[in-house]
Short mmCIF file of N, CA and C in Angstrom, two decimals:
data_model
loop_
_atom_site.label_atom_id
_atom_site.label_comp_id
_atom_site.label_asym_id
_atom_site.label_seq_id
_atom_site.Cartn_x
_atom_site.Cartn_y
_atom_site.Cartn_z
N MET A 213 -1.21 28.85 91.71
CA MET A 213 -0.46 29.82 90.98
C MET A 213 -0.13 29.31 89.56
N ASP A 214 -0.28 30.13 88.60
CA ASP A 214 -0.06 29.77 87.20
C ASP A 214 1.43 29.79 86.88
N PRO A 215 2.03 28.60 86.62
CA PRO A 215 3.56 28.59 86.31
C PRO A 215 3.92 29.30 85.11
N ALA A 216 2.98 29.49 84.16
CA ALA A 216 3.37 30.24 82.94
C ALA A 216 3.50 31.75 83.21
N SER A 217 2.90 32.25 84.25
CA SER A 217 3.03 33.66 84.56
C SER A 217 4.31 34.00 85.24
N THR A 218 5.04 33.09 85.77
CA THR A 218 6.20 33.34 86.54
C THR A 218 7.44 33.07 85.61
N PRO A 219 8.20 34.12 85.35
CA PRO A 219 9.43 33.95 84.45
C PRO A 219 10.46 33.12 85.18
N ASP A 220 11.24 32.46 84.36
CA ASP A 220 12.34 31.65 84.96
C ASP A 220 13.37 32.56 85.43
N PRO A 221 14.14 32.11 86.48
CA PRO A 221 15.20 32.97 87.00
C PRO A 221 16.29 33.08 85.99
N PRO A 222 17.00 34.13 85.95
CA PRO A 222 18.06 34.27 85.03
C PRO A 222 19.17 33.19 85.17
N GLN A 223 19.64 32.69 84.10
CA GLN A 223 20.75 31.72 84.11
C GLN A 223 22.08 32.40 84.31
N VAL A 224 22.80 31.97 85.34
CA VAL A 224 24.03 32.63 85.66
C VAL A 224 25.18 31.62 85.55
N PRO A 225 25.98 31.80 84.50
CA PRO A 225 27.11 30.83 84.36
C PRO A 225 28.11 31.08 85.50
N ALA A 226 28.79 30.02 85.89
CA ALA A 226 29.72 30.07 86.94
C ALA A 226 31.09 29.87 86.46
N ALA A 227 31.98 30.77 86.87
CA ALA A 227 33.45 30.53 86.59
C ALA A 227 34.04 29.71 87.74
N THR A 228 34.87 28.83 87.50
CA THR A 228 35.46 28.06 88.55
C THR A 228 36.79 28.68 88.94
N ALA A 229 36.88 28.91 90.19
CA ALA A 229 38.10 29.45 90.83
C ALA A 229 39.12 28.32 90.84
N PRO A 230 40.41 28.66 90.81
CA PRO A 230 41.46 27.63 90.78
C PRO A 230 41.26 26.63 91.90
N GLU A 231 40.93 27.08 93.09
CA GLU A 231 40.74 26.16 94.22
C GLU A 231 39.38 26.63 94.87
N GLY A 232 38.48 25.64 95.08
CA GLY A 232 37.25 26.00 95.87
C GLY A 232 36.04 25.96 94.94
N PRO A 233 34.90 26.49 95.45
CA PRO A 233 33.66 26.39 94.82
C PRO A 233 33.48 27.39 93.64
N PRO A 234 32.47 27.17 92.78
CA PRO A 234 32.25 28.11 91.69
C PRO A 234 32.03 29.55 92.21
N VAL A 235 32.50 30.48 91.45
CA VAL A 235 32.43 31.90 91.82
C VAL A 235 31.95 32.66 90.59
N VAL A 236 31.03 33.57 90.83
CA VAL A 236 30.53 34.51 89.75
C VAL A 236 30.89 35.89 90.24
N ALA A 237 31.72 36.60 89.53
CA ALA A 237 32.12 37.95 89.90
C ALA A 237 31.12 38.91 89.26
N THR A 238 30.81 39.97 90.05
CA THR A 238 29.91 40.99 89.54
C THR A 238 30.78 42.14 89.18
N GLU A 239 30.13 43.31 88.93
CA GLU A 239 30.88 44.51 88.32
C GLU A 239 32.21 44.75 89.10
N ALA A 240 32.18 44.79 90.37
CA ALA A 240 33.37 45.08 91.19
C ALA A 240 34.07 43.76 91.46
N GLU A 241 35.35 43.77 91.46
CA GLU A 241 36.13 42.55 91.64
C GLU A 241 35.92 41.98 92.97
N HIS A 242 35.57 42.80 94.04
CA HIS A 242 35.47 42.31 95.34
C HIS A 242 34.03 41.76 95.61
N GLU A 243 33.12 41.91 94.75
CA GLU A 243 31.79 41.36 94.93
C GLU A 243 31.72 40.01 94.20
N ALA A 244 31.34 38.97 94.93
CA ALA A 244 31.26 37.68 94.33
C ALA A 244 30.10 36.78 94.95
N ILE A 245 29.79 35.85 94.23
CA ILE A 245 28.77 34.82 94.72
C ILE A 245 29.50 33.49 94.57
N THR A 246 29.58 32.79 95.74
CA THR A 246 30.30 31.57 95.78
C THR A 246 29.48 30.32 95.27
N GLN A 247 28.14 30.47 95.39
CA GLN A 247 27.34 29.34 95.00
C GLN A 247 26.08 29.80 94.19
N PRO A 248 26.25 30.09 92.87
CA PRO A 248 25.20 30.61 92.09
C PRO A 248 23.91 29.71 92.11
N ALA A 249 24.05 28.42 92.08
CA ALA A 249 22.88 27.53 92.05
C ALA A 249 22.13 27.70 93.33
N LYS A 250 22.76 27.79 94.45
CA LYS A 250 22.04 27.97 95.75
C LYS A 250 21.32 29.36 95.77
N LEU A 251 22.01 30.35 95.26
CA LEU A 251 21.44 31.72 95.14
C LEU A 251 20.13 31.68 94.30
N LEU A 252 20.11 30.98 93.20
CA LEU A 252 18.93 30.87 92.35
C LEU A 252 17.88 30.09 92.97
N ARG A 253 18.23 29.07 93.72
CA ARG A 253 17.18 28.29 94.43
C ARG A 253 16.46 29.12 95.48
N ILE A 254 17.19 29.86 96.23
CA ILE A 254 16.64 30.69 97.28
C ILE A 254 15.84 31.86 96.67
N ALA A 255 16.34 32.43 95.59
CA ALA A 255 15.61 33.50 94.96
C ALA A 255 14.26 32.98 94.44
N THR A 256 14.26 31.76 93.81
CA THR A 256 13.02 31.19 93.28
C THR A 256 12.05 30.90 94.44
N MET A 257 12.51 30.43 95.58
CA MET A 257 11.63 30.05 96.65
C MET A 257 11.02 31.40 97.27
N VAL A 258 11.85 32.41 97.41
CA VAL A 258 11.31 33.72 97.91
C VAL A 258 10.31 34.30 96.99
N ARG A 259 10.51 34.28 95.65
CA ARG A 259 9.60 34.79 94.69
C ARG A 259 8.22 33.98 94.75
N GLU A 260 8.36 32.67 94.91
CA GLU A 260 7.14 31.83 94.97
C GLU A 260 6.38 32.13 96.13
N LEU A 261 7.07 32.28 97.38
CA LEU A 261 6.45 32.69 98.61
C LEU A 261 5.71 34.02 98.47
N LEU A 262 6.34 34.95 97.83
CA LEU A 262 5.67 36.26 97.64
C LEU A 262 4.34 36.11 96.82
N GLU A 263 4.42 35.33 95.77
CA GLU A 263 3.24 35.07 94.95
C GLU A 263 2.16 34.40 95.77
N ASP A 264 2.60 33.38 96.51
CA ASP A 264 1.58 32.68 97.29
C ASP A 264 1.00 33.58 98.46
N THR A 265 1.78 34.43 99.02
CA THR A 265 1.19 35.20 100.12
C THR A 265 0.29 36.32 99.54
N ARG A 266 0.41 36.63 98.30
CA ARG A 266 -0.50 37.65 97.68
C ARG A 266 -1.90 37.02 97.53
N GLN A 267 -1.95 35.68 97.49
CA GLN A 267 -3.25 35.03 97.28
C GLN A 267 -4.01 34.67 98.55
N ALA A 268 -3.41 34.76 99.67
CA ALA A 268 -4.02 34.35 100.93
C ALA A 268 -3.87 35.32 102.07
N SER A 269 -4.85 35.31 102.91
CA SER A 269 -4.74 36.07 104.11
C SER A 269 -4.10 35.22 105.16
N LEU A 270 -3.10 35.62 105.87
CA LEU A 270 -2.31 34.83 106.77
C LEU A 270 -2.73 35.04 108.19
N ASP A 271 -2.86 33.96 108.92
CA ASP A 271 -3.11 34.07 110.30
C ASP A 271 -1.79 34.30 111.06
N GLU A 272 -1.79 34.44 112.35
CA GLU A 272 -0.58 34.75 113.13
C GLU A 272 0.44 33.67 113.04
N PRO A 273 0.06 32.33 113.22
CA PRO A 273 1.13 31.30 113.03
C PRO A 273 1.74 31.32 111.61
N GLY A 274 0.90 31.55 110.67
CA GLY A 274 1.40 31.59 109.25
C GLY A 274 2.43 32.82 109.05
N ARG A 275 2.10 33.91 109.66
CA ARG A 275 2.99 35.08 109.54
C ARG A 275 4.34 34.79 110.31
N ILE A 276 4.22 34.15 111.45
CA ILE A 276 5.45 33.83 112.17
C ILE A 276 6.33 32.80 111.37
N ARG A 277 5.64 31.84 110.75
CA ARG A 277 6.41 30.89 109.92
C ARG A 277 7.05 31.58 108.80
N LEU A 278 6.37 32.49 108.11
CA LEU A 278 6.96 33.22 107.04
C LEU A 278 8.08 34.06 107.43
N ARG A 279 7.93 34.67 108.53
CA ARG A 279 9.11 35.45 109.08
C ARG A 279 10.32 34.56 109.30
N GLN A 280 10.10 33.40 109.85
CA GLN A 280 11.16 32.44 110.04
C GLN A 280 11.83 32.03 108.76
N ILE A 281 11.02 31.67 107.72
CA ILE A 281 11.54 31.31 106.42
C ILE A 281 12.30 32.48 105.78
N TYR A 282 11.74 33.73 105.94
CA TYR A 282 12.43 34.93 105.42
C TYR A 282 13.70 35.05 106.06
N GLU A 283 13.83 35.04 107.38
CA GLU A 283 15.11 35.12 108.07
C GLU A 283 16.12 34.02 107.76
N ARG A 284 15.62 32.85 107.58
CA ARG A 284 16.52 31.73 107.17
C ARG A 284 17.07 31.96 105.77
N ALA A 285 16.19 32.42 104.85
CA ALA A 285 16.59 32.70 103.47
C ALA A 285 17.68 33.82 103.47
N ILE A 286 17.53 34.83 104.27
CA ILE A 286 18.54 35.91 104.39
C ILE A 286 19.83 35.27 104.90
N GLY A 287 19.79 34.48 105.94
CA GLY A 287 20.98 33.84 106.43
C GLY A 287 21.64 32.93 105.37
N GLU A 288 20.88 32.15 104.63
CA GLU A 288 21.46 31.27 103.63
C GLU A 288 22.04 32.15 102.49
N LEU A 289 21.41 33.29 102.11
CA LEU A 289 21.94 34.17 101.09
C LEU A 289 23.31 34.72 101.57
N GLU A 290 23.36 35.15 102.83
CA GLU A 290 24.67 35.71 103.31
C GLU A 290 25.75 34.74 103.20
N ASP A 291 25.48 33.47 103.32
CA ASP A 291 26.52 32.38 103.14
C ASP A 291 27.11 32.31 101.83
N VAL A 292 26.44 32.72 100.78
CA VAL A 292 26.94 32.66 99.40
C VAL A 292 27.36 33.98 98.88
N LEU A 293 27.29 35.04 99.66
CA LEU A 293 27.65 36.39 99.13
C LEU A 293 29.03 36.89 99.74
N SER A 294 29.66 37.69 98.99
CA SER A 294 30.91 38.33 99.49
C SER A 294 30.50 39.29 100.60
N PRO A 295 31.42 39.71 101.38
CA PRO A 295 31.16 40.67 102.53
C PRO A 295 30.46 41.97 102.03
N ASP A 296 30.89 42.48 100.89
CA ASP A 296 30.26 43.64 100.35
C ASP A 296 28.77 43.46 100.08
N LEU A 297 28.43 42.34 99.42
CA LEU A 297 27.04 42.06 99.09
C LEU A 297 26.26 41.72 100.42
N GLN A 298 26.92 41.11 101.32
CA GLN A 298 26.25 40.75 102.58
C GLN A 298 25.84 42.07 103.28
N GLU A 299 26.73 43.04 103.26
CA GLU A 299 26.42 44.34 103.85
C GLU A 299 25.33 45.07 103.18
N GLU A 300 25.30 44.97 101.88
CA GLU A 300 24.25 45.61 101.14
C GLU A 300 22.92 44.94 101.42
N LEU A 301 22.89 43.67 101.47
CA LEU A 301 21.67 42.89 101.78
C LEU A 301 21.17 43.15 103.21
N SER A 302 22.07 43.21 104.16
CA SER A 302 21.56 43.41 105.51
C SER A 302 21.06 44.84 105.69
N SER A 303 21.59 45.79 104.95
CA SER A 303 21.03 47.14 105.02
C SER A 303 19.59 47.25 104.44
N LEU A 304 19.39 46.40 103.37
CA LEU A 304 18.03 46.41 102.77
C LEU A 304 17.03 45.51 103.36
N ALA A 305 17.51 44.50 104.12
CA ALA A 305 16.59 43.44 104.65
C ALA A 305 16.98 43.22 106.07
N PRO A 306 16.63 44.25 106.98
CA PRO A 306 16.88 44.06 108.42
C PRO A 306 15.94 42.94 108.92
N PRO A 307 16.35 42.40 110.13
CA PRO A 307 15.52 41.32 110.68
C PRO A 307 14.16 41.93 111.14
N MET A 308 13.16 41.03 111.04
CA MET A 308 11.80 41.45 111.54
C MET A 308 11.70 41.19 113.02
N GLN A 309 10.90 41.97 113.65
CA GLN A 309 10.66 41.77 115.10
C GLN A 309 9.25 41.33 115.34
N GLY A 310 9.05 40.50 116.26
CA GLY A 310 7.66 40.11 116.69
C GLY A 310 6.94 39.39 115.55
N VAL A 311 5.61 39.59 115.61
CA VAL A 311 4.77 38.99 114.63
C VAL A 311 4.50 40.00 113.53
N PRO A 312 4.98 39.83 112.34
CA PRO A 312 4.82 40.84 111.31
C PRO A 312 3.35 40.79 110.75
N THR A 313 2.92 41.91 110.24
CA THR A 313 1.59 41.91 109.59
C THR A 313 1.75 41.33 108.15
N ASP A 314 0.58 41.00 107.56
CA ASP A 314 0.63 40.49 106.11
C ASP A 314 1.33 41.49 105.30
N ALA A 315 1.08 42.80 105.43
CA ALA A 315 1.76 43.83 104.68
C ALA A 315 3.27 43.83 104.86
N GLU A 316 3.68 43.77 106.06
CA GLU A 316 5.12 43.72 106.41
C GLU A 316 5.79 42.53 105.75
N ILE A 317 5.23 41.33 105.76
CA ILE A 317 5.77 40.21 105.14
C ILE A 317 5.91 40.38 103.64
N ARG A 318 4.84 40.94 103.06
CA ARG A 318 4.82 41.09 101.56
C ARG A 318 5.81 42.11 101.19
N VAL A 319 5.95 43.20 101.87
CA VAL A 319 6.86 44.25 101.49
C VAL A 319 8.33 43.65 101.69
N ALA A 320 8.57 42.98 102.74
CA ALA A 320 9.96 42.47 102.97
C ALA A 320 10.35 41.46 101.90
N GLN A 321 9.41 40.56 101.47
CA GLN A 321 9.64 39.65 100.41
C GLN A 321 9.83 40.34 99.15
N ALA A 322 8.95 41.30 98.85
CA ALA A 322 9.05 41.96 97.54
C ALA A 322 10.39 42.75 97.47
N GLN A 323 10.81 43.34 98.57
CA GLN A 323 12.10 44.05 98.62
C GLN A 323 13.22 43.05 98.33
N LEU A 324 13.20 41.86 99.01
CA LEU A 324 14.25 40.87 98.76
C LEU A 324 14.25 40.35 97.36
N VAL A 325 13.05 40.13 96.77
CA VAL A 325 12.91 39.68 95.41
C VAL A 325 13.50 40.73 94.46
N GLY A 326 13.17 41.95 94.71
CA GLY A 326 13.66 43.08 93.87
C GLY A 326 15.21 43.17 93.98
N TRP A 327 15.81 43.03 95.15
CA TRP A 327 17.20 43.09 95.29
C TRP A 327 17.86 41.92 94.56
N LEU A 328 17.34 40.80 94.66
CA LEU A 328 17.92 39.60 93.97
C LEU A 328 17.81 39.82 92.45
N GLU A 329 16.72 40.24 91.99
CA GLU A 329 16.63 40.51 90.49
C GLU A 329 17.62 41.52 90.10
N GLY A 330 17.83 42.56 90.92
CA GLY A 330 18.88 43.56 90.57
C GLY A 330 20.24 42.99 90.60
N LEU A 331 20.44 42.00 91.52
CA LEU A 331 21.75 41.32 91.55
C LEU A 331 22.00 40.49 90.28
N PHE A 332 20.91 39.81 89.92
CA PHE A 332 21.03 39.01 88.65
C PHE A 332 21.29 39.90 87.40
N HIS A 333 20.59 41.02 87.33
CA HIS A 333 20.83 41.94 86.25
C HIS A 333 22.28 42.47 86.30
N GLY A 334 22.77 42.70 87.44
CA GLY A 334 24.21 43.18 87.58
C GLY A 334 25.17 42.11 87.17
N ILE A 335 24.87 40.86 87.44
CA ILE A 335 25.71 39.77 87.04
C ILE A 335 25.67 39.64 85.48
N GLN A 336 24.46 39.71 84.92
CA GLN A 336 24.36 39.63 83.46
C GLN A 336 25.02 40.72 82.78
N ALA A 337 24.93 41.93 83.32
CA ALA A 337 25.65 43.09 82.69
C ALA A 337 27.14 42.89 82.74
N ALA A 338 27.65 42.39 83.88
CA ALA A 338 29.05 42.17 84.02
C ALA A 338 29.52 41.17 83.09
N LEU A 339 28.80 40.09 82.89
CA LEU A 339 29.17 38.98 81.99
C LEU A 339 29.12 39.49 80.56
N PHE A 340 28.10 40.25 80.25
CA PHE A 340 28.08 40.82 78.86
C PHE A 340 29.23 41.77 78.59
N SER A 341 29.59 42.57 79.60
CA SER A 341 30.71 43.44 79.41
C SER A 341 31.98 42.68 79.26
N GLN A 342 32.17 41.65 80.00
CA GLN A 342 33.38 40.80 79.84
C GLN A 342 33.42 40.19 78.51
N GLN A 343 32.23 39.73 78.00
CA GLN A 343 32.22 39.08 76.65
C GLN A 343 32.52 40.13 75.64
N MET A 344 32.00 41.30 75.72
CA MET A 344 32.32 42.35 74.73
C MET A 344 33.81 42.78 74.78
N ALA A 345 34.42 42.84 75.94
CA ALA A 345 35.82 43.13 76.06
C ALA A 345 36.67 42.00 75.48
N ALA A 346 36.28 40.75 75.67
CA ALA A 346 37.04 39.66 75.00
C ALA A 346 36.85 39.75 73.51
N ARG A 347 35.69 39.95 73.01
CA ARG A 347 35.44 40.07 71.64
C ARG A 347 36.28 41.24 70.97
N ALA A 348 36.35 42.33 71.68
CA ALA A 348 37.20 43.43 71.20
C ALA A 348 38.65 43.09 71.17
N GLN A 349 39.14 42.36 72.12
CA GLN A 349 40.48 41.86 72.09
C GLN A 349 40.81 40.95 70.94
N PHE A 350 39.84 40.05 70.75
CA PHE A 350 39.99 39.14 69.61
C PHE A 350 40.03 39.85 68.30
N GLU A 351 39.14 40.80 68.14
CA GLU A 351 39.10 41.54 66.90
C GLU A 351 40.40 42.36 66.70
N GLU A 352 40.93 42.86 67.77
CA GLU A 352 42.24 43.59 67.65
C GLU A 352 43.34 42.62 67.22
N LEU A 353 43.34 41.37 67.79
CA LEU A 353 44.34 40.44 67.36
C LEU A 353 44.16 40.08 65.89
N ARG A 354 43.02 39.91 65.43
CA ARG A 354 42.73 39.62 64.00
C ARG A 354 43.19 40.85 63.17
N ARG A 355 42.90 42.01 63.60
CA ARG A 355 43.25 43.17 62.88
C ARG A 355 44.76 43.30 62.69
N ARG A 356 45.49 42.98 63.71
CA ARG A 356 46.97 43.05 63.74
C ARG A 356 47.55 41.84 63.04
N GLY A 357 46.87 40.75 62.85
CA GLY A 357 47.38 39.60 62.17
C GLY A 357 48.26 38.78 63.08
N LEU A 358 48.05 38.77 64.36
CA LEU A 358 48.88 38.10 65.26
C LEU A 358 48.59 36.62 65.24
N PRO A 359 49.50 35.67 65.70
CA PRO A 359 49.20 34.32 65.71
C PRO A 359 47.99 33.93 66.55
N GLY A 360 47.22 32.98 66.04
CA GLY A 360 46.02 32.59 66.74
C GLY A 360 44.83 33.41 66.28
N SER A 361 45.01 34.25 65.31
CA SER A 361 43.96 35.10 64.89
C SER A 361 43.64 34.87 63.38
N SER A 362 43.71 33.66 62.95
CA SER A 362 43.57 33.41 61.51
C SER A 362 42.14 33.73 61.09
N ASP A 363 41.99 34.04 59.86
CA ASP A 363 40.64 34.43 59.33
C ASP A 363 39.91 33.03 59.05
N PRO A 364 38.69 32.89 59.68
CA PRO A 364 37.94 31.66 59.49
C PRO A 364 37.41 31.46 58.08
N GLN A 365 37.38 32.52 57.28
CA GLN A 365 36.94 32.48 55.90
C GLN A 365 38.01 31.99 54.93
N ALA A 366 39.26 32.19 55.33
CA ALA A 366 40.37 31.80 54.48
C ALA A 366 40.52 30.30 54.41
N PRO A 367 40.83 29.69 53.29
CA PRO A 367 41.03 28.27 53.26
C PRO A 367 42.30 27.87 53.96
N SER A 368 42.20 26.72 54.62
CA SER A 368 43.37 26.23 55.34
C SER A 368 44.40 25.66 54.25
N SER A 369 45.60 25.48 54.65
CA SER A 369 46.63 24.99 53.74
C SER A 369 46.30 23.60 53.21
N ASP A 370 45.63 22.75 54.11
CA ASP A 370 45.21 21.42 53.63
C ASP A 370 44.11 21.52 52.57
N GLN A 371 43.22 22.49 52.72
CA GLN A 371 42.16 22.61 51.79
C GLN A 371 42.68 23.11 50.43
N SER A 372 43.68 23.91 50.41
CA SER A 372 44.20 24.47 49.13
C SER A 372 44.94 23.48 48.24
N ARG A 373 45.32 22.32 48.83
CA ARG A 373 46.02 21.33 48.06
C ARG A 373 45.15 20.29 47.34
N GLY A 374 43.95 20.33 47.73
CA GLY A 374 43.02 19.34 47.05
C GLY A 374 42.67 18.21 48.02
N PRO A 375 42.04 17.17 47.44
CA PRO A 375 41.53 16.08 48.30
C PRO A 375 42.78 15.28 48.87
N TYR A 376 42.64 14.85 50.08
CA TYR A 376 43.74 14.04 50.74
C TYR A 376 43.49 12.59 50.25
N LEU A 377 44.64 12.02 49.75
CA LEU A 377 44.55 10.65 49.25
C LEU A 377 45.26 9.65 50.18
#
């Protein structure tokens, strides 16, 4: 597989909760990811598996092994997701039964990759929205001239007195 053709996973900054592991909140307050790094590792693995399975015809033992990996990835993902996101994931990625066909494996992996990419985009949108809201608050403080909102263009009192001797 050509590494240049695969985009890097989105970088997701983690906010640290007062107590416990890093947490990234999505649009809704109740949706959260407790371990963003683990989520990114699993997403990258699933995407790589999808790319690799497109290149090869799989025999029965290979399809069984991929089903096991897929189910383990789902279980690991559920460990880092809030209950709301767990429910959404389980409705989109039900467990496979028996020996899946090549097509079933590929569709399941593609669906999981698509869901994960949507999750990343949601996280990025939420972070951008939070950043824009913080910027708007800061601009409002500057406009009102409240403490802590000094104009960075204005000279400081030390600069207006000349060189410090």
